[in-house]
PDB file of C-alpha atoms in Angstrom:
ATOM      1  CA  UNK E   1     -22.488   1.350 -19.393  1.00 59.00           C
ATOM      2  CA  UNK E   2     -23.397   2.797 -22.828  1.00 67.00           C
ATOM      3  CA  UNK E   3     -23.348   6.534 -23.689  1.00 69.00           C
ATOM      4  CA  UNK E   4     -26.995   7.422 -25.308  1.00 73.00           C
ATOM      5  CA  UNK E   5     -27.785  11.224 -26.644  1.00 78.00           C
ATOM      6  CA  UNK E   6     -30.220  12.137 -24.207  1.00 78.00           C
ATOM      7  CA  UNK E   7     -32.255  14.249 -26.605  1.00 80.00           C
ATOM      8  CA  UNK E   8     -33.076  10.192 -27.914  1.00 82.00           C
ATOM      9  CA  UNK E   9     -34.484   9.006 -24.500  1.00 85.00           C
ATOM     10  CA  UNK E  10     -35.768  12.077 -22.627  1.00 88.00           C
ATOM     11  CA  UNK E  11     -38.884  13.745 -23.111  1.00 92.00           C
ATOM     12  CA  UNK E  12     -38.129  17.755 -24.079  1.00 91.00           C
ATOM     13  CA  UNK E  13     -39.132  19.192 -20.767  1.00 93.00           C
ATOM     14  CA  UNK E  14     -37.307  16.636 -18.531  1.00 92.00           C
ATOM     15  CA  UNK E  15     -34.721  17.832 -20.680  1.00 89.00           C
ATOM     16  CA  UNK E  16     -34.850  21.292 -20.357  1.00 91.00           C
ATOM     17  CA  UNK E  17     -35.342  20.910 -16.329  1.00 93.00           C
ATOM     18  CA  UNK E  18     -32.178  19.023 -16.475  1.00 91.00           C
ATOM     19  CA  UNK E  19     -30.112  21.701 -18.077  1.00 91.00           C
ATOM     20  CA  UNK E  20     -31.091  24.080 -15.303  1.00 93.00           C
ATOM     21  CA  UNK E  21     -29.223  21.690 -13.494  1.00 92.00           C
ATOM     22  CA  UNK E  22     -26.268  20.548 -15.308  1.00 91.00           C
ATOM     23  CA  UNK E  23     -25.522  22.460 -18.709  1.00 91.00           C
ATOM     24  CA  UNK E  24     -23.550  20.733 -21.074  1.00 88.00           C
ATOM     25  CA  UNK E  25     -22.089  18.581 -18.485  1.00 89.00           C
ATOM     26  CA  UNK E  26     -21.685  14.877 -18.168  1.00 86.00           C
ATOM     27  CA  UNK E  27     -23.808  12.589 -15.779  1.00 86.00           C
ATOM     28  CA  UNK E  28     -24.096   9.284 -14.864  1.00 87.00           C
ATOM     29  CA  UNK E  29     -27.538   7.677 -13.806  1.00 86.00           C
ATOM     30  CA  UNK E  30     -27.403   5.083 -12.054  1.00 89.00           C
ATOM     31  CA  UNK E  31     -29.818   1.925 -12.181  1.00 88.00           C
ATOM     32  CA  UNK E  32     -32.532   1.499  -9.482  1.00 92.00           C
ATOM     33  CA  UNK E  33     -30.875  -0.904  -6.585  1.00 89.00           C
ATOM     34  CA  UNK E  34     -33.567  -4.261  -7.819  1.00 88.00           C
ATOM     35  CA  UNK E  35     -31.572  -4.130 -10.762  1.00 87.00           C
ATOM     36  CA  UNK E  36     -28.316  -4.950  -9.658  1.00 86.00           C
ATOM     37  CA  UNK E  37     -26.505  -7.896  -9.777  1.00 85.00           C
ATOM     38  CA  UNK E  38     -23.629  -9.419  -7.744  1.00 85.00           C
ATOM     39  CA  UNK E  39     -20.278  -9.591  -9.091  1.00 87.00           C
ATOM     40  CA  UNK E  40     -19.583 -12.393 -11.872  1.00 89.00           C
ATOM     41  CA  UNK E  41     -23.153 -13.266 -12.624  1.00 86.00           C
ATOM     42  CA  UNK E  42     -22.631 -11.869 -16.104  1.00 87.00           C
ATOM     43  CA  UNK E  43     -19.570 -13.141 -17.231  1.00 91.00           C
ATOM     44  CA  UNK E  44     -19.505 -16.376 -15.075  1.00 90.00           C
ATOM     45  CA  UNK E  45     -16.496 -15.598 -12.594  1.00 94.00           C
ATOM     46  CA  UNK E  46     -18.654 -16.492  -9.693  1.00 93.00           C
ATOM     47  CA  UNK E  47     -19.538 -19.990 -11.135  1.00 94.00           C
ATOM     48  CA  UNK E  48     -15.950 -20.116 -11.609  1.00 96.00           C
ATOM     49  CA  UNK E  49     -14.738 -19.269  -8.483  1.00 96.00           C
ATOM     50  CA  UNK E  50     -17.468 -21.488  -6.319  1.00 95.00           C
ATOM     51  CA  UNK E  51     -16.760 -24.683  -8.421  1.00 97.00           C
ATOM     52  CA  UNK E  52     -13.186 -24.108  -7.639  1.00 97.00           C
ATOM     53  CA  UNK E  53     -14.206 -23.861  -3.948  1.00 97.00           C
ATOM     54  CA  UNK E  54     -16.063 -26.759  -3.775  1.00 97.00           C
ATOM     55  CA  UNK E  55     -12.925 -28.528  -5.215  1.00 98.00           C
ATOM     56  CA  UNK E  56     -10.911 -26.896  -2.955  1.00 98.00           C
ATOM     57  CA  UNK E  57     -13.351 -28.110  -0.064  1.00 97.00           C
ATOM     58  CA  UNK E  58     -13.298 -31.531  -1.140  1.00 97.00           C
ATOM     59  CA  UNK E  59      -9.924 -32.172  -1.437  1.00 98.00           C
ATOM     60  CA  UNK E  60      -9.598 -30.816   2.006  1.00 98.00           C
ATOM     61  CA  UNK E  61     -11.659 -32.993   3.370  1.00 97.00           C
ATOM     62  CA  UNK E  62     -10.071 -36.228   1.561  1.00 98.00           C
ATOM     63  CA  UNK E  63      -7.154 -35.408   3.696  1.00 97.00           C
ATOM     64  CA  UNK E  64      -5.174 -32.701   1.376  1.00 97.00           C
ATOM     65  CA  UNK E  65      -3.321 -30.021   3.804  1.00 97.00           C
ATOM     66  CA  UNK E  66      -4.385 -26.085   3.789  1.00 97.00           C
ATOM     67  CA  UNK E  67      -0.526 -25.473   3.064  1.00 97.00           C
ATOM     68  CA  UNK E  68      -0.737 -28.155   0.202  1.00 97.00           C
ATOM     69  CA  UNK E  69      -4.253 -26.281  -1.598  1.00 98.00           C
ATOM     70  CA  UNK E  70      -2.464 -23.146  -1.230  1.00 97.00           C
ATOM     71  CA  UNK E  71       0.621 -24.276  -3.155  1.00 98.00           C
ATOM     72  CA  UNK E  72      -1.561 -25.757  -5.824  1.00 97.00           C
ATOM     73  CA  UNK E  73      -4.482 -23.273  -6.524  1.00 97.00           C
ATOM     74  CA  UNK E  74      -1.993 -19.891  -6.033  1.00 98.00           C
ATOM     75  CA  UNK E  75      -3.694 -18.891  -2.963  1.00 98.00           C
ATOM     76  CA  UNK E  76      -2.795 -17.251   0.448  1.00 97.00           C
ATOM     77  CA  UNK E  77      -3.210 -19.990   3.631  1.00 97.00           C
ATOM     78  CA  UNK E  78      -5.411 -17.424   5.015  1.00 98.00           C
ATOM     79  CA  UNK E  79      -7.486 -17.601   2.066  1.00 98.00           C
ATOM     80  CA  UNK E  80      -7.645 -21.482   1.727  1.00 98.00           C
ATOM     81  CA  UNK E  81      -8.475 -21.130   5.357  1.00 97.00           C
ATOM     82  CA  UNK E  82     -11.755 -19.273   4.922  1.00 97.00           C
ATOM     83  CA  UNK E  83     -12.707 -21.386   1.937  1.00 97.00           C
ATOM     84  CA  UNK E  84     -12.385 -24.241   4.025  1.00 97.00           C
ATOM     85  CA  UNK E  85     -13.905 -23.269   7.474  1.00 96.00           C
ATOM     86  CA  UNK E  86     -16.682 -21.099   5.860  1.00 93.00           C
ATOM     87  CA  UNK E  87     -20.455 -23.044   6.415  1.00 85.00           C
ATOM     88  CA  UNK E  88     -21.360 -22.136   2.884  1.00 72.00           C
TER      89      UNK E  88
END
């Protein structure tokens, strides 16, 4: 989020309807809902996170234990459950 002197992107009488509103405050406008994206797509955490799934998956199935994964990755049993299990 970047702060931007709304005198530079607003036309004068949007403006001046919009200090009827909120004088000399602060606002935050959000983007439309099409334009959001889910979390890590930016920076790459989610690539991150589903490789390490899918290694997480196939050790599992090569005959690794859930309590074994858990020690090894940092995770919860719970957690390495749901990795597991999940259809995805």
């Amino acid at each position: 989020m970047s702060k931007q002197t709304i005198t530079e992107k607003l036309p004068k009488e949007l403006l001046v309807e919009l200090q009827k509103y909120v004088p000399g405050e602060i606002i935050y406008i959000p983007k439309p809902k099409k334009d959001y994206q889910k979390w890590g797509v930016n920076s790459g955490g989610r690539k991150k996170i589903d490789y390490r799934n899918t290694l997480i998956k196939n050790e599992f199935h090569d005959g690794r234990s859930i309590d074994q994964l858990a020690d090894e990755y940092f995770l919860s049993t719970e957690t390495i459950k749901k990795i597991v299990y999940s259809k995805k």
